[in-house]
Coordinates of C-alpha atoms (C1' of nucleotides) in Angstrom, one line a residue:
Chain A
M8 CA 23.6 -25.2 -31.3
K9 CA 25.4 -27.8 -33.3
L10 CA 26.9 -30.6 -31.3
S11 CA 30.3 -32.0 -32.5
V12 CA 30.5 -35.2 -34.4
K13 CA 32.8 -36.5 -31.7
S14 CA 30.0 -37.3 -29.3
D15 CA 28.1 -38.8 -32.2
Y16 CA 31.1 -41.1 -33.1
A17 CA 31.5 -42.0 -29.5
A18 CA 27.9 -43.0 -29.2
R19 CA 28.1 -45.1 -32.3
A20 CA 31.2 -46.9 -31.0
V21 CA 29.5 -47.6 -27.6
L22 CA 26.5 -48.9 -29.4
G23 CA 28.7 -51.2 -31.5
L24 CA 30.4 -52.5 -28.3
A25 CA 27.0 -52.8 -26.7
R26 CA 25.9 -55.2 -29.4
A27 CA 28.9 -57.4 -28.7
F28 CA 28.6 -57.1 -24.9
V29 CA 26.8 -60.5 -24.4
T30 CA 29.6 -62.4 -26.3
G31 CA 32.2 -61.0 -23.9
S32 CA 34.8 -60.7 -26.7
A33 CA 36.8 -57.6 -27.6
R34 CA 36.2 -55.8 -30.8
K35 CA 39.0 -54.3 -32.9
V36 CA 39.2 -50.6 -33.4
E37 CA 39.5 -50.8 -37.2
E38 CA 36.5 -53.2 -37.4
L39 CA 34.3 -50.8 -35.4
A40 CA 35.5 -47.9 -37.5
L41 CA 34.6 -49.5 -40.8
E42 CA 31.2 -50.7 -39.5
Q43 CA 30.2 -47.3 -38.1
G44 CA 31.8 -45.1 -40.8
I45 CA 34.3 -43.4 -38.5
P46 CA 37.9 -42.4 -39.4
G47 CA 40.0 -45.1 -37.7
N48 CA 42.7 -42.9 -36.2
Y49 CA 40.1 -40.6 -34.9
L50 CA 38.2 -43.4 -33.2
V51 CA 41.3 -44.4 -31.4
Q52 CA 41.4 -41.1 -29.6
I53 CA 37.8 -41.3 -28.8
L54 CA 38.1 -44.8 -27.3
L55 CA 41.1 -43.7 -25.4
E56 CA 39.1 -40.9 -23.8
L57 CA 36.2 -43.3 -23.1
K58 CA 38.6 -45.6 -21.4
T59 CA 40.0 -42.9 -19.1
K60 CA 36.4 -42.2 -18.2
Q61 CA 35.9 -45.9 -17.4
L62 CA 33.2 -46.4 -19.9
V63 CA 35.1 -49.0 -21.9
R64 CA 38.2 -51.1 -21.3
S65 CA 40.8 -52.5 -23.6
V66 CA 42.7 -55.8 -24.2
R67 CA 46.1 -55.8 -25.7
G68 CA 47.9 -58.2 -27.9
K69 CA 46.4 -60.6 -30.4
D70 CA 42.6 -60.9 -30.2
G71 CA 42.8 -57.6 -28.4
G72 CA 40.4 -54.7 -28.8
Y73 CA 37.8 -52.9 -26.8
L74 CA 34.8 -53.9 -24.8
L75 CA 32.3 -52.1 -22.6
A76 CA 33.3 -51.7 -19.0
R77 CA 29.7 -52.0 -17.7
P78 CA 26.5 -53.5 -19.0
P79 CA 24.8 -51.3 -21.7
G80 CA 22.0 -50.6 -19.3
E81 CA 24.4 -48.7 -17.1
I82 CA 25.8 -46.4 -19.7
T83 CA 23.8 -43.4 -20.8
L84 CA 24.0 -40.9 -23.6
G85 CA 24.8 -38.4 -20.9
D86 CA 27.8 -40.5 -19.8
V87 CA 29.1 -40.5 -23.3
M88 CA 28.7 -36.7 -23.7
R89 CA 30.3 -35.9 -20.4
A90 CA 33.2 -38.1 -21.3
M91 CA 33.7 -36.2 -24.5
H92 CA 32.8 -32.6 -23.5
G93 CA 32.8 -32.4 -19.7
E94 CA 29.2 -31.5 -19.5
V95 CA 26.1 -32.4 -21.5
L96 CA 25.3 -28.7 -21.9
D97 CA 27.4 -25.9 -20.5
P98 CA 26.1 -22.4 -20.8
P99 CA 29.0 -19.9 -20.3
A100 CA 26.7 -17.6 -18.4
L101 CA 26.8 -19.9 -15.3
G102 CA 30.4 -19.0 -14.7
D103 CA 30.1 -15.3 -15.4
P104 CA 29.2 -13.0 -12.5
Q105 CA 28.3 -10.2 -14.8
C106 CA 25.3 -12.2 -16.0
P107 CA 22.1 -11.3 -14.2
L108 CA 21.1 -13.9 -11.6
E109 CA 17.6 -14.5 -13.0
L110 CA 19.1 -15.3 -16.4
R111 CA 21.7 -17.6 -14.9
E112 CA 18.9 -19.5 -13.2
A113 CA 17.1 -19.9 -16.6
W114 CA 20.3 -21.3 -18.1
A115 CA 20.7 -23.6 -15.2
R116 CA 17.2 -25.0 -15.7
L117 CA 17.9 -25.6 -19.4
K118 CA 21.1 -27.4 -18.5
A119 CA 19.3 -29.5 -15.9
A120 CA 16.6 -30.5 -18.4
A121 CA 19.1 -31.6 -21.0
E122 CA 21.1 -33.5 -18.5
Q123 CA 18.1 -35.3 -17.2
A124 CA 17.0 -36.2 -20.7
A125 CA 20.5 -37.5 -21.7
D126 CA 20.8 -39.5 -18.5
S127 CA 17.5 -41.3 -19.0
L128 CA 18.7 -42.6 -22.4
D129 CA 20.7 -45.7 -21.8
F130 CA 22.2 -48.0 -24.4
Q131 CA 20.3 -51.1 -23.4
S132 CA 17.0 -49.4 -24.2
V133 CA 18.5 -48.2 -27.5
L134 CA 19.3 -51.8 -28.3
D135 CA 15.9 -52.9 -27.2
Q136 CA 14.3 -50.4 -29.5
S137 CA 15.8 -51.9 -32.6
G138 CA 14.3 -55.2 -31.5
D139 CA 10.9 -53.6 -31.1
R140 CA 11.1 -52.3 -34.6
E141 CA 11.1 -55.8 -36.0
K142 CA 8.1 -56.7 -34.0
M143 CA 6.2 -53.7 -35.4
Y144 CA 6.4 -55.1 -38.9
Y145 CA 4.1 -58.0 -37.8
I146 CA 1.3 -55.7 -36.6
Chain B
M13 CA 29.0 -29.4 -24.7
K14 CA 29.9 -25.8 -24.2
L15 CA 27.5 -23.4 -25.8
S16 CA 28.9 -20.2 -27.3
V17 CA 28.9 -16.9 -25.5
K18 CA 26.9 -15.5 -28.4
S19 CA 23.6 -16.9 -27.3
D20 CA 24.5 -15.8 -23.7
Y21 CA 25.1 -12.3 -24.9
A22 CA 21.9 -12.3 -27.0
A23 CA 19.9 -13.5 -24.0
R24 CA 21.3 -10.7 -21.8
A25 CA 20.5 -8.1 -24.4
V26 CA 16.9 -9.4 -24.7
L27 CA 16.6 -9.3 -21.0
G28 CA 17.9 -5.7 -20.9
L29 CA 15.4 -4.7 -23.5
A30 CA 12.6 -6.7 -21.7
R31 CA 13.2 -4.5 -18.6
A32 CA 12.6 -1.4 -20.7
F33 CA 9.7 -2.8 -22.6
V34 CA 7.0 -1.2 -20.5
T35 CA 8.5 2.3 -21.1
G36 CA 8.2 1.8 -24.9
S37 CA 11.5 3.7 -25.4
A38 CA 14.5 2.5 -27.4
R39 CA 17.8 1.6 -25.7
K40 CA 21.1 2.4 -27.2
V41 CA 23.5 -0.3 -28.2
E42 CA 26.5 1.0 -26.3
E43 CA 24.4 1.5 -23.2
L44 CA 23.2 -2.1 -23.3
A45 CA 26.7 -3.3 -23.9
L46 CA 28.2 -1.5 -20.9
E47 CA 25.4 -2.6 -18.6
Q48 CA 25.6 -6.2 -19.6
G49 CA 29.4 -6.5 -20.1
I50 CA 29.3 -7.2 -23.8
P51 CA 31.8 -5.9 -26.4
G52 CA 29.9 -3.1 -28.1
N53 CA 30.8 -3.9 -31.7
Y54 CA 29.9 -7.5 -31.2
L55 CA 26.6 -6.7 -29.7
V56 CA 25.7 -4.7 -32.8
Q57 CA 26.0 -7.9 -35.0
I58 CA 24.0 -9.9 -32.5
L59 CA 21.2 -7.3 -32.4
L60 CA 21.2 -7.3 -36.2
E61 CA 20.6 -11.0 -36.3
L62 CA 17.9 -10.7 -33.7
K63 CA 16.3 -8.1 -35.8
T64 CA 16.3 -10.2 -39.0
K65 CA 14.6 -13.0 -36.8
Q66 CA 12.0 -10.4 -35.8
L67 CA 12.8 -10.6 -32.1
V68 CA 13.7 -7.0 -31.8
R69 CA 13.3 -3.8 -33.9
S70 CA 15.4 -0.7 -34.2
V71 CA 14.9 3.0 -34.4
R72 CA 17.4 5.2 -36.2
G73 CA 18.6 8.7 -35.6
K74 CA 18.9 10.6 -32.3
D75 CA 17.1 8.9 -29.5
G76 CA 17.3 5.8 -31.6
G77 CA 18.2 2.3 -30.4
Y78 CA 16.6 -1.1 -30.0
L79 CA 13.4 -2.4 -28.5
L80 CA 11.7 -5.7 -28.2
A81 CA 9.4 -6.6 -31.2
R82 CA 7.0 -8.5 -28.9
P83 CA 6.1 -8.6 -25.2
P84 CA 8.7 -10.4 -23.1
G85 CA 6.2 -13.2 -22.4
E86 CA 6.2 -14.1 -26.1
I87 CA 10.0 -14.5 -26.4
T88 CA 11.6 -17.6 -25.1
L89 CA 15.2 -18.7 -24.6
G90 CA 14.5 -21.1 -27.4
D91 CA 13.7 -18.3 -29.8
V92 CA 17.0 -16.6 -28.9
M93 CA 19.0 -19.7 -29.4
R94 CA 17.4 -20.5 -32.7
A95 CA 18.1 -16.9 -33.8
M96 CA 21.7 -17.4 -33.1
H97 CA 22.4 -21.0 -34.0
G98 CA 19.5 -22.3 -36.1
E99 CA 18.5 -24.9 -33.6
V100 CA 18.5 -25.2 -29.9
L101 CA 20.4 -28.5 -30.1
D102 CA 21.4 -30.1 -33.4
P103 CA 23.0 -33.6 -33.2
P104 CA 25.0 -34.2 -36.5
A105 CA 23.8 -37.8 -36.4
L106 CA 20.3 -36.8 -37.5
G107 CA 21.5 -36.0 -41.0
D108 CA 23.9 -38.9 -41.3
P109 CA 22.4 -42.1 -42.9
Q110 CA 25.3 -44.1 -41.7
C111 CA 24.2 -43.6 -38.1
P112 CA 22.1 -46.5 -36.8
L113 CA 18.5 -45.7 -36.8
E114 CA 18.0 -46.5 -33.1
L115 CA 20.7 -44.1 -32.2
R116 CA 19.3 -41.4 -34.3
E117 CA 16.0 -41.8 -32.5
A118 CA 17.8 -41.4 -29.2
W119 CA 19.5 -38.2 -30.4
A120 CA 16.1 -36.9 -31.6
R121 CA 14.6 -37.4 -28.2
L122 CA 17.4 -35.5 -26.6
K123 CA 17.0 -32.7 -29.0
A124 CA 13.2 -32.6 -28.4
A125 CA 13.7 -32.5 -24.7
A126 CA 16.1 -29.5 -24.9
E127 CA 13.9 -27.7 -27.3
Q128 CA 10.9 -28.2 -25.1
A129 CA 12.8 -26.9 -22.1
A130 CA 14.1 -23.9 -23.9
D131 CA 10.7 -23.0 -25.3
S132 CA 9.1 -23.1 -21.9
L133 CA 11.5 -20.4 -20.5
D134 CA 10.1 -17.0 -21.6
F135 CA 11.6 -13.7 -20.6
Q136 CA 8.5 -12.5 -18.8
S137 CA 8.9 -15.3 -16.3
V138 CA 12.6 -14.5 -16.0
L139 CA 11.7 -10.9 -15.1
D140 CA 9.0 -12.1 -12.7
Q141 CA 11.5 -14.4 -11.0
S142 CA 13.7 -11.4 -9.9
G143 CA 10.5 -9.9 -8.4
D144 CA 9.8 -13.2 -6.6
R145 CA 13.2 -13.1 -5.1
E146 CA 12.5 -10.0 -3.2
K147 CA 9.2 -11.4 -1.9
M148 CA 11.0 -14.4 -0.5
Y149 CA 12.9 -12.3 1.9
Y150 CA 9.6 -11.6 3.7
I151 CA 8.7 -15.2 4.4
Chain C
dT14 C1' 61.6 -63.6 -31.3
dC15 C1' 57.8 -62.2 -34.3
dG16 C1' 53.4 -60.3 -35.3
dC17 C1' 49.4 -58.4 -33.6
dT18 C1' 47.2 -55.0 -31.1
dC19 C1' 46.7 -51.0 -28.1
dT20 C1' 49.2 -46.6 -26.3
dT21 C1' 51.0 -42.2 -26.7
dC22 C1' 52.3 -38.0 -28.6
dA23 C1' 52.9 -34.6 -31.9
dC24 C1' 51.5 -32.3 -35.8
dG25 C1' 48.6 -29.9 -39.2
dG26 C1' 44.9 -28.0 -42.1
dA27 C1' 40.2 -26.4 -41.8
dA28 C1' 36.6 -24.3 -39.8
dA29 C1' 34.3 -21.7 -36.4
dG30 C1' 34.0 -18.4 -32.8
dC31 C1' 35.1 -13.9 -31.0
dT32 C1' 36.4 -9.3 -31.5
dT33 C1' 37.6 -5.0 -33.6
dC34 C1' 37.8 -1.6 -37.3
dA35 C1' 36.2 1.4 -40.9
dC36 C1' 32.9 3.4 -43.6
dG37 C1' 28.3 4.3 -45.3
dG38 C1' 23.4 5.6 -44.5
dC39 C1' 19.5 7.3 -41.9
dC40 C1' 17.2 10.5 -38.8
dC41 C1' 16.8 14.6 -36.0
dG42 C1' 17.6 19.5 -34.3
dG43 C1' 19.3 23.7 -35.4
Chain D
dC18 C1' 20.4 22.2 -45.6
dC19 C1' 23.9 20.9 -42.6
dG20 C1' 26.1 18.3 -38.8
dG21 C1' 26.1 15.0 -35.0
dG22 C1' 24.5 10.9 -33.3
dC23 C1' 23.2 6.5 -34.1
dC24 C1' 22.3 2.2 -36.7
dG25 C1' 23.9 -0.9 -40.9
dT26 C1' 27.2 -3.7 -43.0
dG27 C1' 31.2 -6.0 -44.6
dA28 C1' 35.6 -7.3 -43.8
dA29 C1' 39.7 -8.3 -41.5
dG30 C1' 42.5 -10.2 -37.6
dC31 C1' 43.1 -13.5 -33.9
dT32 C1' 42.3 -17.4 -31.2
dT33 C1' 40.5 -21.8 -30.2
dT34 C1' 38.3 -26.0 -31.4
dC35 C1' 37.5 -29.7 -34.5
dC36 C1' 38.9 -33.3 -37.3
dG37 C1' 42.1 -36.2 -39.0
dT38 C1' 47.0 -38.2 -39.9
dG39 C1' 51.4 -40.3 -38.8
dA40 C1' 54.8 -42.7 -36.5
dA41 C1' 57.3 -44.6 -32.6
dG42 C1' 56.7 -47.3 -28.2
dA43 C1' 54.8 -51.1 -25.1
dG44 C1' 52.2 -55.4 -23.9
dC45 C1' 50.5 -60.0 -25.1
dG46 C1' 50.3 -64.5 -27.3
dA47 C1' 52.4 -68.0 -30.4

DNA sequence: TCGCTCTTCACGGAAAGCTTCACGGCCCGG
DNA sequence: CCGGGCCGTGAAGCTTTCCGTGAAGAGCGA
């Protein structure tokens, strides 16, 4: 099952904002777009959705832009995916009464596993991992 | 992320065939379709794909139909999903060099978790679960 | 007021997903 | 050897989602 690039783009944008989180300054949309290789006008829509889901906030006017609404450690990949697609993984069987109950339970377990995995990946640890990589070169 | 109904249909069909596995007899497409609430002509295509992936096999002519190629215990939800969509979960980021490495590793972990979960759900245990349900009423 | 930025909405092509149809091929019983 | 039942296959609609573009409107600072 291929996921859409939308959640990928969203995750990149959040990561870009996470890197700037300590500075407390807003980042411009176009700047983020170029840095992460995302079509600018598309990123605008994505950030707008992230904003309505309270993951980021925006500042208008000169020196405006976007910043994270919470520390990177409190934003997970699951949050981003839910902001884009409603659910991390949504098997259509769950809403279909014609599907045998045993099978629906199997789908539900798969969904729960994916959700649990996505929610345990927060952006602070993603940031930390890139730091760890540098250290590894010294081993 | 909504999954397609295709993998849902495929899973239902496999479950239907799994129930008949002990009898060793083939089940007709239209019969399966009605029982599981799947458009008949669509199910044909799905079964065809399942066949090329060696999950089911077919018998032609009168008293023909489809049967499982292996015991239900050796077919997992992951097998069915891979037969339909190539991968259980496929984040586009993994093939995109522009995506930061740390983020790609996060996606890879999510993918691995989903795959592991899907591969641990085989159809024999789905069948067994419906049996367990009856037993629970006696507790 | 001017310039910068976000905000909002509407549009469009492209692709994928879902479904149905039509026709051909194989197997069996008579 | 002939006919009916069933699988096999490709193609054609239709719908929805994805992806991206464009332009007009609103807030903020200088």
